[in-house]
Amino acid sequence: MKVSVVNRNGEDTGRKVDLAKDIFGIEPNDHAIYLDVKQFLANQRQGTHKSKERAEIAGSTKKIKKQKGTGTARAGSIKSPLFRGGGRVFGPEPRDYSFKLNKKLKSLARKSALTYKASDKSISVLEDFSFEAPKTKEYKSLLASLSLNDKKTLLVLAEADKNIVLSSNNLQKTKVTTADQINTYDLLNADNLILCEGSIEKIQNLLTK
């Protein structure tokens, strides 16, 4: 699959890059995608939720009424889960939601996501560039030249570039990452994938290991 390379102004440079069929043209595996996205979202969870159980409530342990003769249920402490302000039975405890997936499955999920983007013709290839200083206006101009103003975009750089990252930070529908940091969730969450020319070889090397 060959894709034309454009410059920052959206003009065709006359060059084309070949997207490897074993990465951008495989038979997509939806279950691998599901597992990889599930792991990504699980890893974002802090897991700091906590409720106090009966033993952790600050309150008197004095029996609040006599055992018999009141005509109501027995009650031994104001900290009982039956009362307002009492402890909670089987409440949430801090926990780690992360889980492991093997490298081959994660690689398959990313290849599948890239294949979907390629089949939808949602991949643009941009020649390598840089900004002299962080400027949101320049990044918006770049998106406008690619006719991607109102779409969710993921820009993949060959190497981290602080000025480009800072230029995109104030824009809600765009994200910048590097070839070695791409993940299935970000690939699927974006409407359009913008690959810098230098990032393609790195992606292909990473996913063919």
Short mmCIF file of N, CA, C and O in Angstrom, two decimals, residues 100-147:
data_model
loop_
_atom_site.label_atom_id
_atom_site.label_comp_id
_atom_site.label_asym_id
_atom_site.label_seq_id
_atom_site.Cartn_x
_atom_site.Cartn_y
_atom_site.Cartn_z
N LYS A 100 -1.73 -8.36 32.94
CA LYS A 100 -0.71 -8.53 31.92
C LYS A 100 -1.27 -9.18 30.65
O LYS A 100 -2.19 -9.98 30.70
N LEU A 101 -0.68 -8.77 29.53
CA LEU A 101 -0.95 -9.41 28.25
C LEU A 101 0.39 -9.73 27.61
O LEU A 101 1.36 -8.99 27.81
N ASN A 102 0.44 -10.81 26.85
CA ASN A 102 1.73 -11.12 26.24
C ASN A 102 2.01 -10.18 25.05
O ASN A 102 1.11 -9.59 24.46
N LYS A 103 3.29 -10.05 24.72
CA LYS A 103 3.73 -9.08 23.72
C LYS A 103 3.16 -9.37 22.34
O LYS A 103 2.83 -8.45 21.58
N LYS A 104 3.04 -10.64 22.00
CA LYS A 104 2.52 -10.99 20.67
C LYS A 104 1.07 -10.55 20.50
O LYS A 104 0.66 -10.10 19.43
N LEU A 105 0.28 -10.70 21.55
CA LEU A 105 -1.13 -10.30 21.48
C LEU A 105 -1.24 -8.78 21.35
O LEU A 105 -2.03 -8.27 20.56
N LYS A 106 -0.42 -8.05 22.11
CA LYS A 106 -0.46 -6.58 22.04
C LYS A 106 -0.01 -6.11 20.66
O LYS A 106 -0.57 -5.15 20.10
N SER A 107 0.99 -6.78 20.11
CA SER A 107 1.46 -6.43 18.77
C SER A 107 0.38 -6.71 17.73
O SER A 107 0.15 -5.90 16.82
N LEU A 108 -0.31 -7.83 17.88
CA LEU A 108 -1.41 -8.16 16.97
C LEU A 108 -2.52 -7.12 17.04
O LEU A 108 -3.10 -6.73 16.02
N ALA A 109 -2.82 -6.66 18.26
CA ALA A 109 -3.88 -5.65 18.45
C ALA A 109 -3.51 -4.35 17.74
O ALA A 109 -4.35 -3.72 17.09
N ARG A 110 -2.27 -3.94 17.85
CA ARG A 110 -1.84 -2.68 17.21
C ARG A 110 -1.82 -2.81 15.68
O ARG A 110 -2.21 -1.88 14.97
N LYS A 111 -1.38 -3.95 15.20
CA LYS A 111 -1.42 -4.19 13.75
C LYS A 111 -2.87 -4.15 13.26
O LYS A 111 -3.16 -3.60 12.19
N SER A 112 -3.77 -4.73 14.03
CA SER A 112 -5.19 -4.75 13.65
C SER A 112 -5.75 -3.33 13.60
O SER A 112 -6.50 -2.98 12.68
N ALA A 113 -5.40 -2.53 14.59
CA ALA A 113 -5.88 -1.14 14.63
C ALA A 113 -5.31 -0.35 13.45
O ALA A 113 -6.03 0.44 12.81
N LEU A 114 -4.04 -0.55 13.13
CA LEU A 114 -3.43 0.13 11.99
C LEU A 114 -4.07 -0.32 10.67
O LEU A 114 -4.26 0.48 9.75
N THR A 115 -4.42 -1.61 10.60
CA THR A 115 -5.08 -2.13 9.40
C THR A 115 -6.44 -1.48 9.20
O THR A 115 -6.81 -1.12 8.07
N TYR A 116 -7.19 -1.32 10.29
CA TYR A 116 -8.49 -0.64 10.19
C TYR A 116 -8.33 0.79 9.70
O TYR A 116 -9.11 1.27 8.87
N LYS A 117 -7.31 1.48 10.20
CA LYS A 117 -7.08 2.86 9.77
C LYS A 117 -6.71 2.91 8.29
O LYS A 117 -7.16 3.79 7.55
N ALA A 118 -5.88 1.96 7.87
CA ALA A 118 -5.46 1.93 6.46
C ALA A 118 -6.64 1.61 5.55
O ALA A 118 -6.81 2.23 4.48
N SER A 119 -7.48 0.65 5.96
CA SER A 119 -8.62 0.27 5.13
C SER A 119 -9.66 1.38 5.06
O SER A 119 -10.39 1.49 4.07
N ASP A 120 -9.73 2.21 6.10
CA ASP A 120 -10.66 3.35 6.10
C ASP A 120 -10.06 4.58 5.41
O ASP A 120 -10.70 5.63 5.36
N LYS A 121 -8.81 4.44 4.93
CA LYS A 121 -8.09 5.56 4.30
C LYS A 121 -8.01 6.75 5.25
O LYS A 121 -8.24 7.90 4.86
N SER A 122 -7.72 6.43 6.52
CA SER A 122 -7.64 7.47 7.56
C SER A 122 -6.20 7.74 7.97
O SER A 122 -5.95 8.23 9.07
N ILE A 123 -5.25 7.38 7.10
CA ILE A 123 -3.84 7.61 7.40
C ILE A 123 -3.27 8.66 6.46
O ILE A 123 -3.43 8.56 5.23
N SER A 124 -2.63 9.67 7.04
CA SER A 124 -1.91 10.68 6.26
C SER A 124 -0.44 10.56 6.60
O SER A 124 -0.09 10.31 7.76
N VAL A 125 0.43 10.74 5.60
CA VAL A 125 1.88 10.69 5.84
C VAL A 125 2.44 12.09 5.64
O VAL A 125 2.27 12.69 4.57
N LEU A 126 3.10 12.58 6.66
CA LEU A 126 3.62 13.94 6.68
C LEU A 126 5.14 13.89 6.74
O LEU A 126 5.71 13.11 7.51
N GLU A 127 5.80 14.70 5.92
CA GLU A 127 7.26 14.70 5.98
C GLU A 127 7.70 15.23 7.34
O GLU A 127 7.01 16.05 7.97
N ASP A 128 8.84 14.77 7.83
CA ASP A 128 9.33 15.17 9.15
C ASP A 128 9.48 16.68 9.24
O ASP A 128 9.94 17.33 8.29
N PHE A 129 9.07 17.24 10.37
CA PHE A 129 9.11 18.69 10.56
C PHE A 129 9.37 19.00 12.02
O PHE A 129 9.39 18.12 12.88
N SER A 130 9.55 20.28 12.31
CA SER A 130 9.72 20.75 13.68
C SER A 130 9.28 22.20 13.77
O SER A 130 9.21 22.89 12.74
N PHE A 131 8.94 22.65 14.96
CA PHE A 131 8.61 24.05 15.20
C PHE A 131 9.77 24.71 15.92
O PHE A 131 10.41 24.10 16.79
N GLU A 132 10.03 25.97 15.58
CA GLU A 132 11.12 26.70 16.25
C GLU A 132 10.75 27.02 17.70
O GLU A 132 11.62 27.12 18.56
N ALA A 133 9.45 27.18 17.95
CA ALA A 133 8.97 27.48 19.31
C ALA A 133 7.56 26.92 19.44
O ALA A 133 6.88 26.69 18.42
N PRO A 134 7.10 26.66 20.66
CA PRO A 134 5.73 26.15 20.84
C PRO A 134 4.69 27.19 20.42
O PRO A 134 4.64 28.28 21.00
N LYS A 135 3.89 26.88 19.42
CA LYS A 135 2.85 27.80 18.97
C LYS A 135 1.62 27.01 18.53
O LYS A 135 1.65 26.27 17.55
N THR A 136 0.55 27.17 19.29
CA THR A 136 -0.70 26.47 18.97
C THR A 136 -1.20 26.88 17.59
O THR A 136 -1.75 26.06 16.85
N LYS A 137 -1.00 28.15 17.24
CA LYS A 137 -1.46 28.66 15.95
C LYS A 137 -0.83 27.88 14.79
O LYS A 137 -1.50 27.57 13.80
N GLU A 138 0.45 27.54 14.93
CA GLU A 138 1.14 26.80 13.87
C GLU A 138 0.59 25.37 13.76
O GLU A 138 0.46 24.83 12.66
N TYR A 139 0.29 24.77 14.90
CA TYR A 139 -0.25 23.41 14.86
C TYR A 139 -1.65 23.41 14.25
O TYR A 139 -2.00 22.51 13.48
N LYS A 140 -2.47 24.42 14.58
CA LYS A 140 -3.81 24.53 13.99
C LYS A 140 -3.71 24.74 12.48
O LYS A 140 -4.51 24.20 11.72
N SER A 141 -2.70 25.50 12.07
CA SER A 141 -2.49 25.74 10.64
C SER A 141 -2.11 24.43 9.94
O SER A 141 -2.56 24.17 8.81
N LEU A 142 -1.32 23.61 10.62
CA LEU A 142 -0.94 22.30 10.07
C LEU A 142 -2.17 21.43 9.86
O LEU A 142 -2.35 20.82 8.80
N LEU A 143 -3.05 21.38 10.88
CA LEU A 143 -4.28 20.57 10.76
C LEU A 143 -5.18 21.09 9.66
O LEU A 143 -5.81 20.32 8.93
N ALA A 144 -5.25 22.42 9.54
CA ALA A 144 -6.09 23.03 8.51
C ALA A 144 -5.58 22.66 7.11
O ALA A 144 -6.37 22.40 6.19
N SER A 145 -4.26 22.63 6.94
CA SER A 145 -3.68 22.31 5.63
C SER A 145 -3.96 20.86 5.24
O SER A 145 -3.98 20.52 4.06
N LEU A 146 -4.20 20.01 6.25
CA LEU A 146 -4.52 18.60 5.99
C LEU A 146 -6.03 18.35 6.00
O LEU A 146 -6.47 17.20 5.90
N SER A 147 -6.80 19.43 6.15
CA SER A 147 -8.28 19.36 6.21
C SER A 147 -8.75 18.48 7.36
O SER A 147 -9.69 17.69 7.23
#
